[in-house]
C-alpha atoms as one frame of an Amber mdcrd trajectory, in Angstrom:
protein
  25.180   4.733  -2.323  23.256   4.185  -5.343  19.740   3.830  -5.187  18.107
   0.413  -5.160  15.312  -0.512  -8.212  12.594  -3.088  -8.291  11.395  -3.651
 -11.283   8.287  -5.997 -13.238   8.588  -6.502 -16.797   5.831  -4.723 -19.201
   2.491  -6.461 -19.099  -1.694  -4.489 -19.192  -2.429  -1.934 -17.067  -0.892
  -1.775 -14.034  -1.642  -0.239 -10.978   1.675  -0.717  -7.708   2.067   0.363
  -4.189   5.261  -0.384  -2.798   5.870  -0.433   1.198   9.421   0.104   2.197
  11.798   1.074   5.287  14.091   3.307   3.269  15.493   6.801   3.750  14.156
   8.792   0.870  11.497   7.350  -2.260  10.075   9.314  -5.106   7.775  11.256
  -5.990   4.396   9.647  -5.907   2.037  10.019  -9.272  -1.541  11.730  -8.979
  -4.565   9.381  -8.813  -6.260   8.401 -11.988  -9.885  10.008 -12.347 -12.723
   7.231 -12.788 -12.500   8.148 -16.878  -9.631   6.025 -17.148 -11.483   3.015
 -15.840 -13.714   3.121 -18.543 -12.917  -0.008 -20.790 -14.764  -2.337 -23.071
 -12.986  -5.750 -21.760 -11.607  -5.649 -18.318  -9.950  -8.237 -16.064  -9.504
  -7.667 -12.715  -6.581  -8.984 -10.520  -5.493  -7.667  -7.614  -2.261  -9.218
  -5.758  -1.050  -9.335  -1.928   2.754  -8.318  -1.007   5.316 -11.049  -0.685
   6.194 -10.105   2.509   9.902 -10.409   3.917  11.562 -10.572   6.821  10.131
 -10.541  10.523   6.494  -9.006  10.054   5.522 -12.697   8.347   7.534 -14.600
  10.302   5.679 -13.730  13.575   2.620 -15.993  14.245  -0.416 -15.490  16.274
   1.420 -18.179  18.449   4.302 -15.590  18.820   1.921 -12.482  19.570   0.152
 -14.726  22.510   2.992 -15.305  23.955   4.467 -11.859  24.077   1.128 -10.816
  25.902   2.665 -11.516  29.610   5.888  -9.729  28.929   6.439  -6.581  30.533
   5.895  -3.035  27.968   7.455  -0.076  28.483   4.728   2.292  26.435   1.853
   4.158  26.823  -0.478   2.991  24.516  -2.806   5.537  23.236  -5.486   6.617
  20.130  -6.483   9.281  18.127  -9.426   8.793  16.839 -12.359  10.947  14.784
 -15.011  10.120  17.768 -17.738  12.100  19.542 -16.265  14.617  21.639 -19.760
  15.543  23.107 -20.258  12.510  24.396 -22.893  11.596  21.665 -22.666   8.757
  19.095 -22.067  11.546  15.487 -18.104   9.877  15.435 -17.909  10.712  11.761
 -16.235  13.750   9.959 -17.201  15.653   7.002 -14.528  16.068   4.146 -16.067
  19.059   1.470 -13.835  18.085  -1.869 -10.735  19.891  -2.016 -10.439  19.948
   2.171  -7.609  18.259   4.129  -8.087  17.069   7.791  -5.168  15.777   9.816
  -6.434  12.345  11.494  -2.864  12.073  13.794  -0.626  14.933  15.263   1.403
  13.414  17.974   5.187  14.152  19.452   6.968  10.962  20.083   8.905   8.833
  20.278   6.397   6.592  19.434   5.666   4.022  17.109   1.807   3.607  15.484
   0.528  -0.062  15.832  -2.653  -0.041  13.673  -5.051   2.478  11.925  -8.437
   1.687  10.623 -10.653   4.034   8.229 -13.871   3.109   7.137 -15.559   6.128
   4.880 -18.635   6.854   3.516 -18.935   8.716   0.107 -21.119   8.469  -2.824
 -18.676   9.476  -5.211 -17.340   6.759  -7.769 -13.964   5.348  -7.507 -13.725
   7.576  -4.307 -11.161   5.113  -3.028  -9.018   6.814  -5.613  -9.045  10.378
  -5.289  -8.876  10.227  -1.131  -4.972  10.965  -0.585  -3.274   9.568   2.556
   0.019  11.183   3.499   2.365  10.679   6.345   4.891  12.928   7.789   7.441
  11.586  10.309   9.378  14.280  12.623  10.380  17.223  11.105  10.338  16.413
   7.231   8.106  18.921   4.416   7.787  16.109   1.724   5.692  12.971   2.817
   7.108   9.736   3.535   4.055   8.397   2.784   1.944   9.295   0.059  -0.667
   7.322  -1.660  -4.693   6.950  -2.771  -6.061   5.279   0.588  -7.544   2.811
  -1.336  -4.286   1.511  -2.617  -2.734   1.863   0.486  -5.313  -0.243   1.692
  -4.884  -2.683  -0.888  -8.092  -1.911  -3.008  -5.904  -0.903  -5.946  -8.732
  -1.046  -8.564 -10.908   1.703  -6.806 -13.429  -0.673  -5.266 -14.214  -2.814
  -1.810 -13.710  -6.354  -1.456 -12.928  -8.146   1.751  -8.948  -9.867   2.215
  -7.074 -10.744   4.669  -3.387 -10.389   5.411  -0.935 -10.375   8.218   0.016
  -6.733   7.125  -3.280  -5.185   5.609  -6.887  -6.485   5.704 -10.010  -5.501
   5.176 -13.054  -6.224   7.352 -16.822  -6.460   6.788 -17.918  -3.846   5.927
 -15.464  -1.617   4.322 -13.448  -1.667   7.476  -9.439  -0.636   6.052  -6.652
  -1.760   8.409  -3.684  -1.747   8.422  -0.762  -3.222  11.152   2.366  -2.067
   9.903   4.492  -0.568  12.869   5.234   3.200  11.892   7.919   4.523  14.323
   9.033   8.297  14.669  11.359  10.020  16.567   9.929  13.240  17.356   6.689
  13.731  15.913   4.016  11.861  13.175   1.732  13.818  11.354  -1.113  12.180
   9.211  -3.143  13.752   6.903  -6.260  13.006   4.303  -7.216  15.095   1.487
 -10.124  14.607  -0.744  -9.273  15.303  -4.080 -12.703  14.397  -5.606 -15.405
  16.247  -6.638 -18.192  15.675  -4.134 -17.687  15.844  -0.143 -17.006  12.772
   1.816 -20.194  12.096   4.110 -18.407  10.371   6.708 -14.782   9.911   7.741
 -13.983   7.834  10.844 -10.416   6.667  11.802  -8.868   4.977  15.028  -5.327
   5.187  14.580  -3.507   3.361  17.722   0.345   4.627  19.003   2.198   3.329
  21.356   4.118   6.581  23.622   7.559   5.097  24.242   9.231   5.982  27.294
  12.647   5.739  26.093  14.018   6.868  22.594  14.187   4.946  19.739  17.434
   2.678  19.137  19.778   5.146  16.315  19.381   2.370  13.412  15.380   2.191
  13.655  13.922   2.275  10.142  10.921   4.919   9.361   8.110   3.403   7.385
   7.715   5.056   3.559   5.382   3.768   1.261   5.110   5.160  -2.735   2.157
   4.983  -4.966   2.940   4.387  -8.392   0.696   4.024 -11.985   0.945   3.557
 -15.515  -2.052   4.512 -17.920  -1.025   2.315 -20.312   1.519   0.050 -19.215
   3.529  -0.561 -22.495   3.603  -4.126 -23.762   6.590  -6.169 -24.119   7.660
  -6.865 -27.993   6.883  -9.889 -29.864  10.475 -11.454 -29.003   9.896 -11.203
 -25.107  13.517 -10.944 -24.572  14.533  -9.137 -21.879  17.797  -9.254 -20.076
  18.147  -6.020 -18.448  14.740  -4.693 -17.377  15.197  -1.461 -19.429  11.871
  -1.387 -20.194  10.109  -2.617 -17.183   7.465  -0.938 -14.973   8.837   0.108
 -12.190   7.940  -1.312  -8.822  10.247   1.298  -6.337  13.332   3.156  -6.708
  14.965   4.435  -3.335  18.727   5.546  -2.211  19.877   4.739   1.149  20.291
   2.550   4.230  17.141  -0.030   4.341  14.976  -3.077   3.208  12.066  -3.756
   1.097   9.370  -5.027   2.751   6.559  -6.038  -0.262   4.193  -5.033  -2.898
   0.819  -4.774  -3.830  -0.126  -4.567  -7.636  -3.216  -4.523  -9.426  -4.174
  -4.554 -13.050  -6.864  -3.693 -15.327  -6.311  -5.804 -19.103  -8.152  -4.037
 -21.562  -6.127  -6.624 -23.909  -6.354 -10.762 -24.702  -4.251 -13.026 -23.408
  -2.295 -12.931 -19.590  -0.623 -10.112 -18.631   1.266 -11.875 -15.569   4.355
 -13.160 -17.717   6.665 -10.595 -16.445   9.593 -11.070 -14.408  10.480  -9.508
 -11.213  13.988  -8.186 -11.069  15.798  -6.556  -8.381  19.069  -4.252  -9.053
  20.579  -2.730  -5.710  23.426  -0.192  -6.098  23.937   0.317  -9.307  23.629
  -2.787 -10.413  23.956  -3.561 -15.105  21.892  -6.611 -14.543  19.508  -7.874
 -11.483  20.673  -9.709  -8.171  17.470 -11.597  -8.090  15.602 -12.323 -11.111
  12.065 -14.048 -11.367  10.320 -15.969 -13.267   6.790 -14.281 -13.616   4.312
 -11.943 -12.161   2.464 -14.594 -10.426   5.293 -16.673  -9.440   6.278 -13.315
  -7.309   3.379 -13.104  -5.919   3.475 -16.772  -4.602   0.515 -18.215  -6.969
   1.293 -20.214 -10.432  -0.536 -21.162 -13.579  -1.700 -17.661 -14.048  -3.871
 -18.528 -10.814  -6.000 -20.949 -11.601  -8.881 -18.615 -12.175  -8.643 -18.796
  -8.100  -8.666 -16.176  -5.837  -6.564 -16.921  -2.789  -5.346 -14.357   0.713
  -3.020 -15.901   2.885  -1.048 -14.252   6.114   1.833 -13.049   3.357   0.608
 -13.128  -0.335  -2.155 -14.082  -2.058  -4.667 -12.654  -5.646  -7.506 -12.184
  -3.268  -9.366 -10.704  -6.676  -9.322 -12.786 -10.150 -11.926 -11.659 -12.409
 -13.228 -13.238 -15.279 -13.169 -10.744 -18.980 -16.265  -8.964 -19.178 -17.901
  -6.695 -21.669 -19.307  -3.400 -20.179
């Protein structure tokens, strides 16, 4: 089977996360340092996945009425809290440490984590790493910044709200994607920055299934990517086969996108978003589905408005105005 590629044609800067229920991804990129945010004109933008299939579909009407069926799970938490008994839930991270935040055997299937961390470090959101391990596997099948797995692509807070990934008052990160796993999950955090993190806390909730997983159940993966530039298009804008596109995801094997989150830092006049999205699955010369710009993927038009917008399944929650340092 060959492997499936979602592309974005060149724009600025761009910064992508891609979430995914496929059997293998890539290699994921090392964080930028907070150096390469240094820039004389900047515009922010930072944009929600499109997301497919049933996650969006599902309503808060649908989740209250599911509350009166019958589960067959254990639900259960780890969590970074007191184990004296006191209210000191936090953990310290020196730079350069790793602490695992999950260790469980399943099967089981992880309903929500939250993280909220305190660190004085700049652009810290950046150079925390968040991997995921699901049963026996030695290469993460998740593996990303936590800020961008979080959504906060451009290395700071800002409060959104999404069915799949919000994030609360005050630098609360959550995230509801279900994670399932066969025989074990394994969650790590390493800070990769230069100054220890004062405070980690976590509550990651699982659900302890009493019978095994159906065979065809998809495992969660989720690849960081980055590109410091992102070339421009050339003057023509012509572009028919994507050959020079930034590269949203490329994965082989059985499975389904699920979205994206991008976001961009323009150190350059003029909009970035005029890109197209273009899908090519198995091989494919020239794209199933082909788009009609960055912002039309992302379910906004007019490069925005100007607006900033966060609804249940997309949405630009950040669109900042150029500014000189």
């Amino acid at each position: 089977m060959q492997p499936a590629t979602l592309k974005v044609s060149p724009g600025s800067r761009l910064f992508g996360r891609t979430l995914g229920h496929n059997q293998k991804l890539g290699i994921i990129r090392p964080a930028p340092t907070c150096e390469d945010f240094i820039m004389s004109r900047l515009l922010l933008a930072f944009l929600l996945p499109a997301v497919a299939g049933g996650l969006a579909a599902q309503t808060a009407s649908d989740q209250l009425s599911d509350l009166p069926k019958p589960h067959d799970y254990v639900l259960k938490r780890s969590s970074s809290y007191d184990r004296t008994g006191g209210n000191a839930d936090a953990r310290r991270v020196p730079a350069g440490s790793t602490i695992t935040v999950l260790d469980e055997n399943g099967p089981g299937q992880i309903s929500h984590i939250w993280f909220t961390i305190a660190d004085r470090e700049q652009y810290h959101l950046k150079k925390i790493v968040l991997r995921m391990y699901w049963d026996d596997e030695k290469t993460p099948s998740v593996e990303a910044p936590i800020g961008d797995f979080f959504g906060l692509g451009n290395g700071e807070y800002f409060l959104y709200q999404s069915t799949p990934l919000a994030v609360g008052a005050d630098k609360a990160l959550n995230c509801f994607f279900p994670m399932p796993f066969r025989k074990h999950a394994r969650i790590i955090v390493t800070n990769e920055g230069q100054e220890q993190i004062g405070a980690l806390y976590w509550n990651i909730d699982w659900r302890a299934l009493r019978s095994p997983l159906p065979p065809d159940t998809a495992y969660f993966h989720a690849q960081y990517r980055q590109a410091m530039p992102n070339p421009a298009v050339a003057d023509a804008k012509v572009n028919l086969d994507g050959k020079n596109n930034y590269v949203w995801m490329v994965a082989a094997g059985r499975g389904h996108f699920v979205g994206v989150t991008m976001s961009v830092l323009e150190n350059a006049d003029g909009w970035w978003g005029e890109g197209d999205d273009m899908f090519f699955v198995d091989g494919e010369k020239l794209p199933s589905i082909n788009g009609t710009g960055t912002e039309d993927y992302f379910l906004g038009a007019w490069d925005f408005g100007g607006k900033s917008f966060s609804y249940e399944s997309f949405g630009a929650p950040v669109v900042g105005p150029e500014k000189k340092d």
